[in-house]
PDB file of N, CA and C in Angstrom:
ATOM      1  N   MET A   1     125.754 101.972 113.089  1.00  0.00           N
ATOM      2  CA  MET A   1     125.146 102.854 112.889  1.00  0.00           C
ATOM      3  C   MET A   1     125.191 102.428 111.423  1.00  0.00           C
ATOM      4  N   THR A   2     124.513 102.908 111.230  1.00  0.00           N
ATOM      5  CA  THR A   2     124.283 103.308 109.300  1.00  0.00           C
ATOM      6  C   THR A   2     125.311 103.884 108.252  1.00  0.00           C
ATOM      7  N   THR A   3     125.589 104.228 107.434  1.00  0.00           N
ATOM      8  CA  THR A   3     126.381 104.983 107.069  1.00  0.00           C
ATOM      9  C   THR A   3     125.596 106.356 105.908  1.00  0.00           C
ATOM     10  N   THR A   4     124.658 105.491 105.498  1.00  0.00           N
ATOM     11  CA  THR A   4     123.743 106.453 104.662  1.00  0.00           C
ATOM     12  C   THR A   4     122.488 106.692 105.893  1.00  0.00           C
ATOM     13  N   SER A   5     122.518 108.027 105.668  1.00  0.00           N
ATOM     14  CA  SER A   5     120.332 108.192 106.608  1.00  0.00           C
ATOM     15  C   SER A   5     119.497 108.248 105.683  1.00  0.00           C
ATOM     16  N   TRP A   6     118.000 108.337 106.064  1.00  0.00           N
ATOM     17  CA  TRP A   6     117.163 108.120 105.612  1.00  0.00           C
ATOM     18  C   TRP A   6     116.845 108.874 105.243  1.00  0.00           C
ATOM     19  N   THR A   7     116.128 108.157 103.688  1.00  0.00           N
ATOM     20  CA  THR A   7     116.271 109.790 102.261  1.00  0.00           C
ATOM     21  C   THR A   7     114.439 109.259 102.112  1.00  0.00           C
ATOM     22  N   PRO A   8     114.122 110.272 101.163  1.00  0.00           N
ATOM     23  CA  PRO A   8     112.815 110.269 100.816  1.00  0.00           C
ATOM     24  C   PRO A   8     112.793 108.845  99.951  1.00  0.00           C
ATOM     25  N   GLU A   9     114.276 108.593  98.874  1.00  0.00           N
ATOM     26  CA  GLU A   9     113.567 107.487  97.750  1.00  0.00           C
ATOM     27  C   GLU A   9     114.062 105.931  99.120  1.00  0.00           C
ATOM     28  N   PHE A  10     114.473 106.212  99.816  1.00  0.00           N
ATOM     29  CA  PHE A  10     114.293 104.839 100.826  1.00  0.00           C
ATOM     30  C   PHE A  10     113.118 104.511 101.082  1.00  0.00           C
ATOM     31  N   GLN A  11     112.342 106.113 101.485  1.00  0.00           N
ATOM     32  CA  GLN A  11     110.933 105.191 102.466  1.00  0.00           C
ATOM     33  C   GLN A  11     110.346 105.064 101.068  1.00  0.00           C
ATOM     34  N   GLU A  12     110.255 106.189  99.973  1.00  0.00           N
ATOM     35  CA  GLU A  12     108.942 105.555  98.720  1.00  0.00           C
ATOM     36  C   GLU A  12     109.536 103.969  98.601  1.00  0.00           C
ATOM     37  N   ASP A  13     110.721 103.768  98.603  1.00  0.00           N
ATOM     38  CA  ASP A  13     111.074 102.234  98.270  1.00  0.00           C
ATOM     39  C   ASP A  13     110.515 101.064  99.552  1.00  0.00           C
ATOM     40  N   LEU A  14     110.613 102.222 100.374  1.00  0.00           N
ATOM     41  CA  LEU A  14     109.661 101.083 101.303  1.00  0.00           C
ATOM     42  C   LEU A  14     108.084 100.818 101.546  1.00  0.00           C
ATOM     43  N   ILE A  15     107.670 101.506 102.023  1.00  0.00           N
ATOM     44  CA  ILE A  15     106.371 102.021 101.535  1.00  0.00           C
ATOM     45  C   ILE A  15     105.368 100.552 100.599  1.00  0.00           C
ATOM     46  N   PRO A  16     105.902 100.378  99.546  1.00  0.00           N
ATOM     47  CA  PRO A  16     105.467  99.390  99.157  1.00  0.00           C
ATOM     48  C   PRO A  16     105.630  98.031  99.534  1.00  0.00           C
ATOM     49  N   LEU A  17     106.501  97.892 100.030  1.00  0.00           N
ATOM     50  CA  LEU A  17     108.140  96.381 100.548  1.00  0.00           C
ATOM     51  C   LEU A  17     106.378  96.698 102.096  1.00  0.00           C
ATOM     52  N   LEU A  18     106.281  97.513 102.584  1.00  0.00           N
ATOM     53  CA  LEU A  18     105.763  97.357 104.243  1.00  0.00           C
ATOM     54  C   LEU A  18     104.272  97.114 103.506  1.00  0.00           C
ATOM     55  N   LYS A  19     103.469  97.591 102.345  1.00  0.00           N
ATOM     56  CA  LYS A  19     102.070  97.596 101.972  1.00  0.00           C
ATOM     57  C   LYS A  19     101.969  95.892 101.851  1.00  0.00           C
ATOM     58  N   ASP A  20     103.362  94.910 100.713  1.00  0.00           N
ATOM     59  CA  ASP A  20     103.035  93.980 100.123  1.00  0.00           C
ATOM     60  C   ASP A  20     103.758  93.185 101.302  1.00  0.00           C
ATOM     61  N   TRP A  21     104.227  93.046 102.680  1.00  0.00           N
ATOM     62  CA  TRP A  21     104.248  92.386 103.637  1.00  0.00           C
ATOM     63  C   TRP A  21     103.147  92.204 104.431  1.00  0.00           C
ATOM     64  N   LEU A  22     101.934  93.566 104.508  1.00  0.00           N
ATOM     65  CA  LEU A  22     101.306  93.513 105.262  1.00  0.00           C
ATOM     66  C   LEU A  22      99.941  92.310 104.376  1.00  0.00           C
ATOM     67  N   LYS A  23      99.970  92.601 103.431  1.00  0.00           N
ATOM     68  CA  LYS A  23      99.248  92.071 102.960  1.00  0.00           C
ATOM     69  C   LYS A  23      99.585  91.011 102.956  1.00  0.00           C
ATOM     70  N   GLN A  24     100.746  89.888 102.333  1.00  0.00           N
ATOM     71  CA  GLN A  24     101.191  88.690 103.042  1.00  0.00           C
ATOM     72  C   GLN A  24     100.975  88.239 104.148  1.00  0.00           C
ATOM     73  N   GLN A  25     101.261  88.682 105.038  1.00  0.00           N
ATOM     74  CA  GLN A  25     100.441  88.430 106.649  1.00  0.00           C
ATOM     75  C   GLN A  25      99.009  88.300 106.497  1.00  0.00           C
ATOM     76  N   GLY A  26      98.278  89.240 106.070  1.00  0.00           N
ATOM     77  CA  GLY A  26      97.175  89.279 106.279  1.00  0.00           C
ATOM     78  C   GLY A  26      97.034  90.548 106.745  1.00  0.00           C
ATOM     79  N   ARG A  27      97.800  91.368 107.385  1.00  0.00           N
ATOM     80  CA  ARG A  27      97.315  92.120 108.139  1.00  0.00           C
ATOM     81  C   ARG A  27      97.154  93.563 107.638  1.00  0.00           C
ATOM     82  N   THR A  28      97.088  95.041 108.522  1.00  0.00           N
ATOM     83  CA  THR A  28      96.708  95.587 108.366  1.00  0.00           C
ATOM     84  C   THR A  28      97.543  97.062 108.749  1.00  0.00           C
ATOM     85  N   GLN A  29      96.682  98.369 108.223  1.00  0.00           N
ATOM     86  CA  GLN A  29      97.881  99.179 109.005  1.00  0.00           C
ATOM     87  C   GLN A  29      97.974  99.743 110.825  1.00  0.00           C
ATOM     88  N   ALA A  30      96.535  99.696 110.758  1.00  0.00           N
ATOM     89  CA  ALA A  30      96.508  99.528 111.834  1.00  0.00           C
ATOM     90  C   ALA A  30      97.128  98.246 113.361  1.00  0.00           C
ATOM     91  N   ASP A  31      97.168  96.760 112.484  1.00  0.00           N
ATOM     92  CA  ASP A  31      98.000  95.952 112.958  1.00  0.00           C
ATOM     93  C   ASP A  31      99.294  95.967 113.501  1.00  0.00           C
ATOM     94  N   LEU A  32      99.430  97.336 112.747  1.00  0.00           N
ATOM     95  CA  LEU A  32     101.048  97.263 112.127  1.00  0.00           C
ATOM     96  C   LEU A  32     100.864  98.573 113.019  1.00  0.00           C
ATOM     97  N   ARG A  33     100.308  99.186 113.360  1.00  0.00           N
ATOM     98  CA  ARG A  33      99.723 100.900 114.080  1.00  0.00           C
ATOM     99  C   ARG A  33     100.372 100.209 115.878  1.00  0.00           C
ATOM    100  N   ARG A  34      99.806  99.693 115.545  1.00  0.00           N
ATOM    101  CA  ARG A  34      99.269  98.494 117.452  1.00  0.00           C
ATOM    102  C   ARG A  34     100.654  97.984 118.057  1.00  0.00           C
ATOM    103  N   SER A  35     101.470  97.537 117.428  1.00  0.00           N
ATOM    104  CA  SER A  35     102.740  96.494 117.303  1.00  0.00           C
ATOM    105  C   SER A  35     103.562  97.559 117.309  1.00  0.00           C
ATOM    106  N   LEU A  36     103.371  98.592 116.567  1.00  0.00           N
ATOM    107  CA  LEU A  36     104.876  99.591 116.437  1.00  0.00           C
ATOM    108  C   LEU A  36     103.917 100.642 117.609  1.00  0.00           C
ATOM    109  N   ARG A  37     102.686 100.595 118.404  1.00  0.00           N
ATOM    110  CA  ARG A  37     102.833 101.610 119.035  1.00  0.00           C
ATOM    111  C   ARG A  37     102.835 103.173 118.313  1.00  0.00           C
ATOM    112  N   ALA A  38     102.559 103.207 117.837  1.00  0.00           N
ATOM    113  CA  ALA A  38     102.140 104.881 116.510  1.00  0.00           C
ATOM    114  C   ALA A  38     101.236 105.155 117.242  1.00  0.00           C
ATOM    115  N   VAL A  39     101.150 106.336 116.595  1.00  0.00           N
ATOM    116  CA  VAL A  39     100.484 107.742 117.616  1.00  0.00           C
ATOM    117  C   VAL A  39      98.455 107.897 115.856  1.00  0.00           C
ATOM    118  N   SER A  40      98.900 106.973 114.731  1.00  0.00           N
ATOM    119  CA  SER A  40      97.780 106.848 113.890  1.00  0.00           C
ATOM    120  C   SER A  40      98.836 105.407 113.529  1.00  0.00           C
ATOM    121  N   THR A  41      96.982 105.196 112.248  1.00  0.00           N
ATOM    122  CA  THR A  41      96.967 104.356 111.668  1.00  0.00           C
ATOM    123  C   THR A  41      97.829 104.916 110.072  1.00  0.00           C
ATOM    124  N   ARG A  42      98.216 106.122 110.168  1.00  0.00           N
ATOM    125  CA  ARG A  42      98.147 106.748 108.767  1.00  0.00           C
ATOM    126  C   ARG A  42      99.999 106.033 108.589  1.00  0.00           C
ATOM    127  N   MET A  43     100.176 106.266 107.238  1.00  0.00           N
ATOM    128  CA  MET A  43     101.311 105.374 107.210  1.00  0.00           C
ATOM    129  C   MET A  43     103.014 106.601 107.139  1.00  0.00           C
ATOM    130  N   PRO A  44     101.847 107.716 107.627  1.00  0.00           N
ATOM    131  CA  PRO A  44     103.819 108.503 107.413  1.00  0.00           C
ATOM    132  C   PRO A  44     103.362 108.524 109.806  1.00  0.00           C
ATOM    133  N   ALA A  45     102.845 108.298 110.091  1.00  0.00           N
ATOM    134  CA  ALA A  45     103.357 107.802 111.217  1.00  0.00           C
ATOM    135  C   ALA A  45     103.683 106.912 111.780  1.00  0.00           C
ATOM    136  N   LEU A  46     102.979 105.510 110.468  1.00  0.00           N
ATOM    137  CA  LEU A  46     103.529 104.033 110.753  1.00  0.00           C
ATOM    138  C   LEU A  46     105.240 104.813 110.425  1.00  0.00           C
ATOM    139  N   LEU A  47     105.516 105.092 109.519  1.00  0.00           N
ATOM    140  CA  LEU A  47     107.098 105.527 109.203  1.00  0.00           C
ATOM    141  C   LEU A  47     107.651 105.683 110.119  1.00  0.00           C
ATOM    142  N   GLU A  48     107.233 107.008 111.062  1.00  0.00           N
ATOM    143  CA  GLU A  48     107.809 107.910 111.831  1.00  0.00           C
ATOM    144  C   GLU A  48     108.777 107.118 112.802  1.00  0.00           C
ATOM    145  N   VAL A  49     107.868 106.357 113.661  1.00  0.00           N
ATOM    146  CA  VAL A  49     108.610 105.369 114.051  1.00  0.00           C
ATOM    147  C   VAL A  49     109.539 104.526 113.983  1.00  0.00           C
ATOM    148  N   LEU A  50     109.699 103.399 112.023  1.00  0.00           N
ATOM    149  CA  LEU A  50     110.837 102.703 112.068  1.00  0.00           C
ATOM    150  C   LEU A  50     111.557 103.769 111.313  1.00  0.00           C
ATOM    151  N   GLU A  51     111.123 105.136 110.927  1.00  0.00           N
ATOM    152  CA  GLU A  51     112.859 105.631 111.618  1.00  0.00           C
ATOM    153  C   GLU A  51     113.155 106.276 112.096  1.00  0.00           C
ATOM    154  N   HIS A  52     112.911 106.192 113.443  1.00  0.00           N
ATOM    155  CA  HIS A  52     113.614 106.276 114.873  1.00  0.00           C
ATOM    156  C   HIS A  52     114.510 105.252 114.932  1.00  0.00           C
ATOM    157  N   ASP A  53     113.964 104.346 114.308  1.00  0.00           N
ATOM    158  CA  ASP A  53     114.587 102.739 114.777  1.00  0.00           C
ATOM    159  C   ASP A  53     115.924 102.773 113.638  1.00  0.00           C
ATOM    160  N   TYR A  54     115.778 103.157 112.860  1.00  0.00           N
ATOM    161  CA  TYR A  54     117.141 103.174 111.439  1.00  0.00           C
ATOM    162  C   TYR A  54     117.198 104.066 111.787  1.00  0.00           C
ATOM    163  N   ASN A  55     117.344 104.985 112.346  1.00  0.00           N
ATOM    164  CA  ASN A  55     117.593 106.579 112.686  1.00  0.00           C
ATOM    165  C   ASN A  55     118.607 106.261 114.263  1.00  0.00           C
ATOM    166  N   ARG A  56     118.518 105.553 115.031  1.00  0.00           N
ATOM    167  CA  ARG A  56     119.075 105.101 115.980  1.00  0.00           C
ATOM    168  C   ARG A  56     119.868 103.447 115.815  1.00  0.00           C
ATOM    169  N   LYS A  57     120.083 102.771 115.036  1.00  0.00           N
ATOM    170  CA  LYS A  57     120.325 101.744 115.046  1.00  0.00           C
ATOM    171  C   LYS A  57     120.741 100.959 113.772  1.00  0.00           C
ATOM    172  N   GLY A  58     120.292 101.601 112.637  1.00  0.00           N
ATOM    173  CA  GLY A  58     120.374 101.519 111.382  1.00  0.00           C
ATOM    174  C   GLY A  58     119.847 100.981 110.757  1.00  0.00           C
ATOM    175  N   LEU A  59     120.067 100.332 109.869  1.00  0.00           N
ATOM    176  CA  LEU A  59     119.094  99.142 108.981  1.00  0.00           C
ATOM    177  C   LEU A  59     118.651  98.051 109.917  1.00  0.00           C
ATOM    178  N   PRO A  60     120.343  97.466 110.477  1.00  0.00           N
ATOM    179  CA  PRO A  60     119.840  95.893 111.190  1.00  0.00           C
ATOM    180  C   PRO A  60     118.561  96.289 112.594  1.00  0.00           C
ATOM    181  N   GLY A  61     118.537  98.178 112.801  1.00  0.00           N
ATOM    182  CA  GLY A  61     117.795  97.825 114.271  1.00  0.00           C
ATOM    183  C   GLY A  61     116.117  97.874 113.237  1.00  0.00           C
ATOM    184  N   LEU A  62     116.249  98.522 111.648  1.00  0.00           N
ATOM    185  CA  LEU A  62     114.553  98.377 111.500  1.00  0.00           C
ATOM    186  C   LEU A  62     114.221  96.937 111.221  1.00  0.00           C
ATOM    187  N   ALA A  63     115.235  96.452 110.740  1.00  0.00           N
ATOM    188  CA  ALA A  63     114.629  94.985 110.197  1.00  0.00           C
ATOM    189  C   ALA A  63     114.367  94.138 111.389  1.00  0.00           C
ATOM    190  N   SER A  64     115.321  93.737 112.729  1.00  0.00           N
ATOM    191  CA  SER A  64     115.051  93.829 114.279  1.00  0.00           C
ATOM    192  C   SER A  64     113.639  94.051 113.949  1.00  0.00           C
ATOM    193  N   ARG A  65     113.200  95.067 114.766  1.00  0.00           N
ATOM    194  CA  ARG A  65     112.042  96.008 114.736  1.00  0.00           C
ATOM    195  C   ARG A  65     111.326  95.059 114.150  1.00  0.00           C
ATOM    196  N   LEU A  66     111.061  95.123 112.903  1.00  0.00           N
ATOM    197  CA  LEU A  66     110.230  94.349 112.359  1.00  0.00           C
ATOM    198  C   LEU A  66     109.961  92.423 112.121  1.00  0.00           C
ATOM    199  N   CYS A  67     110.962  92.222 112.593  1.00  0.00           N
ATOM    200  CA  CYS A  67     111.402  90.766 113.084  1.00  0.00           C
ATOM    201  C   CYS A  67     110.249  90.401 113.805  1.00  0.00           C
ATOM    202  N   ARG A  68     110.606  91.508 114.922  1.00  0.00           N
ATOM    203  CA  ARG A  68     109.941  91.419 116.357  1.00  0.00           C
ATOM    204  C   ARG A  68     108.466  92.014 116.579  1.00  0.00           C
ATOM    205  N   VAL A  69     108.055  92.061 115.276  1.00  0.00           N
ATOM    206  CA  VAL A  69     106.925  92.593 114.686  1.00  0.00           C
ATOM    207  C   VAL A  69     105.818  91.177 113.756  1.00  0.00           C
ATOM    208  N   GLU A  70     106.440  90.738 113.272  1.00  0.00           N
ATOM    209  CA  GLU A  70     106.498  89.775 112.739  1.00  0.00           C
ATOM    210  C   GLU A  70     106.217  88.664 113.306  1.00  0.00           C
ATOM    211  N   ALA A  71     107.039  88.205 114.871  1.00  0.00           N
ATOM    212  CA  ALA A  71     107.321  87.411 115.882  1.00  0.00           C
ATOM    213  C   ALA A  71     106.256  86.894 116.631  1.00  0.00           C
ATOM    214  N   GLU A  72     105.643  88.408 117.285  1.00  0.00           N
ATOM    215  CA  GLU A  72     104.071  89.009 117.640  1.00  0.00           C
ATOM    216  C   GLU A  72     103.123  88.019 116.675  1.00  0.00           C
ATOM    217  N   TRP A  73     103.374  88.349 115.565  1.00  0.00           N
ATOM    218  CA  TRP A  73     102.307  88.257 114.610  1.00  0.00           C
ATOM    219  C   TRP A  73     101.569  86.447 114.649  1.00  0.00           C
ATOM    220  N   GLN A  74     102.431  86.472 115.093  1.00  0.00           N
ATOM    221  CA  GLN A  74     102.877  84.838 114.750  1.00  0.00           C
ATOM    222  C   GLN A  74     102.159  83.998 116.237  1.00  0.00           C
ATOM    223  N   GLY A  75     102.366  84.839 117.124  1.00  0.00           N
ATOM    224  CA  GLY A  75     102.135  84.430 118.588  1.00  0.00           C
ATOM    225  C   GLY A  75     103.078  84.083 119.340  1.00  0.00           C
ATOM    226  N   ALA A  76     103.939  84.820 119.002  1.00  0.00           N
ATOM    227  CA  ALA A  76     105.249  84.511 119.929  1.00  0.00           C
ATOM    228  C   ALA A  76     105.570  85.280 121.086  1.00  0.00           C
ATOM    229  N   GLY A  77     104.729  86.570 120.526  1.00  0.00           N
ATOM    230  CA  GLY A  77     104.296  88.049 121.849  1.00  0.00           C
ATOM    231  C   GLY A  77     105.595  88.624 122.108  1.00  0.00           C
ATOM    232  N   PRO A  78     105.665  89.328 122.355  1.00  0.00           N
ATOM    233  CA  PRO A  78     106.726  90.072 122.041  1.00  0.00           C
ATOM    234  C   PRO A  78     108.025  90.263 122.901  1.00  0.00           C
ATOM    235  N   ALA A  79     107.915  89.805 124.134  1.00  0.00           N
ATOM    236  CA  ALA A  79     109.008  89.285 124.776  1.00  0.00           C
ATOM    237  C   ALA A  79     109.569  88.237 124.092  1.00  0.00           C
ATOM    238  N   ASP A  80     109.123  87.053 123.603  1.00  0.00           N
ATOM    239  CA  ASP A  80     109.927  86.167 122.899  1.00  0.00           C
ATOM    240  C   ASP A  80     110.223  86.774 121.986  1.00  0.00           C
ATOM    241  N   ALA A  81     109.778  87.506 121.196  1.00  0.00           N
ATOM    242  CA  ALA A  81     110.166  88.108 119.390  1.00  0.00           C
ATOM    243  C   ALA A  81     111.787  88.571 119.675  1.00  0.00           C
ATOM    244  N   SER A  82     111.990  89.233 120.261  1.00  0.00           N
ATOM    245  CA  SER A  82     113.317  89.326 120.625  1.00  0.00           C
ATOM    246  C   SER A  82     114.908  88.250 120.801  1.00  0.00           C
ATOM    247  N   ASP A  83     114.063  86.895 121.338  1.00  0.00           N
ATOM    248  CA  ASP A  83     114.919  85.712 121.168  1.00  0.00           C
ATOM    249  C   ASP A  83     114.996  84.997 119.510  1.00  0.00           C
ATOM    250  N   LYS A  84     114.028  85.364 118.568  1.00  0.00           N
ATOM    251  CA  LYS A  84     113.608  84.103 117.394  1.00  0.00           C
ATOM    252  C   LYS A  84     114.692  85.164 116.331  1.00  0.00           C
ATOM    253  N   THR A  85     115.540  84.189 116.020  1.00  0.00           N
ATOM    254  CA  THR A  85     116.369  84.521 115.032  1.00  0.00           C
ATOM    255  C   THR A  85     115.933  84.137 113.195  1.00  0.00           C
ATOM    256  N   GLU A  86     116.581  85.405 112.192  1.00  0.00           N
ATOM    257  CA  GLU A  86     115.622  85.311 110.818  1.00  0.00           C
ATOM    258  C   GLU A  86     115.659  83.443 110.453  1.00  0.00           C
ATOM    259  N   SER A  87     116.888  82.489 111.039  1.00  0.00           N
ATOM    260  CA  SER A  87     116.839  81.199 110.537  1.00  0.00           C
ATOM    261  C   SER A  87     115.552  80.854 111.147  1.00  0.00           C
ATOM    262  N   SER A  88     114.690  81.197 112.294  1.00  0.00           N
ATOM    263  CA  SER A  88     113.940  80.371 112.094  1.00  0.00           C
ATOM    264  C   SER A  88     112.983  80.133 111.238  1.00  0.00           C
ATOM    265  N   ASP A  89     112.221  81.021 110.310  1.00  0.00           N
ATOM    266  CA  ASP A  89     111.705  80.968 109.175  1.00  0.00           C
ATOM    267  C   ASP A  89     112.382  81.536 108.110  1.00  0.00           C
ATOM    268  N   PRO A  90     112.981  80.566 107.342  1.00  0.00           N
ATOM    269  CA  PRO A  90     113.885  81.009 106.246  1.00  0.00           C
ATOM    270  C   PRO A  90     112.705  81.538 104.773  1.00  0.00           C
ATOM    271  N   PHE A  91     111.829  81.254 105.025  1.00  0.00           N
ATOM    272  CA  PHE A  91     110.796  81.596 103.988  1.00  0.00           C
ATOM    273  C   PHE A  91     109.882  82.992 104.594  1.00  0.00           C
ATOM    274  N   SER A  92     109.942  83.099 105.797  1.00  0.00           N
ATOM    275  CA  SER A  92     109.492  84.836 106.191  1.00  0.00           C
ATOM    276  C   SER A  92     109.293  85.336 105.221  1.00  0.00           C
ATOM    277  N   GLN A  93     108.214  86.039 104.365  1.00  0.00           N
ATOM    278  CA  GLN A  93     108.045  87.166 104.053  1.00  0.00           C
ATOM    279  C   GLN A  93     108.797  88.328 104.422  1.00  0.00           C
ATOM    280  N   LEU A  94     109.089  88.863 105.900  1.00  0.00           N
ATOM    281  CA  LEU A  94     110.344  89.612 106.252  1.00  0.00           C
ATOM    282  C   LEU A  94     111.934  89.150 105.525  1.00  0.00           C
ATOM    283  N   ASP A  95     112.089  87.991 105.218  1.00  0.00           N
ATOM    284  CA  ASP A  95     112.952  87.960 105.198  1.00  0.00           C
ATOM    285  C   ASP A  95     113.697  88.458 103.477  1.00  0.00           C
ATOM    286  N   MET A  96     112.224  88.469 102.877  1.00  0.00           N
ATOM    287  CA  MET A  96     112.621  88.946 101.437  1.00  0.00           C
ATOM    288  C   MET A  96     112.609  90.716 101.624  1.00  0.00           C
ATOM    289  N   LEU A  97     111.831  90.904 102.470  1.00  0.00           N
ATOM    290  CA  LEU A  97     111.731  93.042 103.063  1.00  0.00           C
ATOM    291  C   LEU A  97     113.143  93.065 103.092  1.00  0.00           C
ATOM    292  N   LEU A  98     113.657  92.335 103.585  1.00  0.00           N
ATOM    293  CA  LEU A  98     114.924  92.360 104.395  1.00  0.00           C
ATOM    294  C   LEU A  98     115.868  92.623 103.031  1.00  0.00           C
ATOM    295  N   GLN A  99     115.691  91.389 102.825  1.00  0.00           N
ATOM    296  CA  GLN A  99     116.607  91.044 101.169  1.00  0.00           C
ATOM    297  C   GLN A  99     116.364  92.461 100.166  1.00  0.00           C
ATOM    298  N   GLU A 100     114.606  92.862  99.733  1.00  0.00           N
ATOM    299  CA  GLU A 100     115.004  94.058  98.555  1.00  0.00           C
ATOM    300  C   GLU A 100     115.225  95.019  99.603  1.00  0.00           C
ATOM    301  N   ILE A 101     115.476  95.397 100.671  1.00  0.00           N
ATOM    302  CA  ILE A 101     116.286  96.853 101.380  1.00  0.00           C
ATOM    303  C   ILE A 101     117.276  96.761 101.137  1.00  0.00           C
ATOM    304  N   ARG A 102     118.413  95.460 101.799  1.00  0.00           N
ATOM    305  CA  ARG A 102     119.874  95.401 101.587  1.00  0.00           C
ATOM    306  C   ARG A 102     120.143  96.094 100.096  1.00  0.00           C
ATOM    307  N   ASP A 103     119.199  95.277  99.415  1.00  0.00           N
ATOM    308  CA  ASP A 103     120.205  95.355  97.871  1.00  0.00           C
ATOM    309  C   ASP A 103     119.927  96.931  96.966  1.00  0.00           C
ATOM    310  N   ASP A 104     118.417  97.341  97.616  1.00  0.00           N
ATOM    311  CA  ASP A 104     118.631  98.740  97.800  1.00  0.00           C
ATOM    312  C   ASP A 104     119.754  99.888  97.937  1.00  0.00           C
ATOM    313  N   CYS A 105     119.576  99.554  99.197  1.00  0.00           N
ATOM    314  CA  CYS A 105     120.811 100.415  99.539  1.00  0.00           C
ATOM    315  C   CYS A 105     122.225 100.592  99.030  1.00  0.00           C
ATOM    316  N   PRO A 106     122.765 101.554  98.905  1.00  0.00           N
ATOM    317  CA  PRO A 106     124.273 101.709  98.374  1.00  0.00           C
ATOM    318  C   PRO A 106     125.380 101.155  99.602  1.00  0.00           C
ATOM    319  N   ASN A 107     126.388 100.274  99.095  1.00  0.00           N
ATOM    320  CA  ASN A 107     127.545 100.197  99.996  1.00  0.00           C
ATOM    321  C   ASN A 107     128.329 101.549 100.981  1.00  0.00           C
TER     322      ASN A 107
END
């Protein structure tokens, strides 16, 4: 479990990182909505799903969810995505996103 909670500051830091990640992947919020199975393409609905993962499994759970999304987009499919490790693509934009999140989180 995470020792910090989902804060407005964390959310505000996450939004531009998600938008940049989508841009780098050539994807849209609609693509992310489909992968997350969110109720809307609007950022608050996407963040609600991500916050749920964060509250249940902490930062590792959030990162894992986004890794599965990226793997799905790269053609691995949802079933295969959980078997992927971060080391399978060290230059992934998601790895950079995760590092940014970790850098911004207090210890």
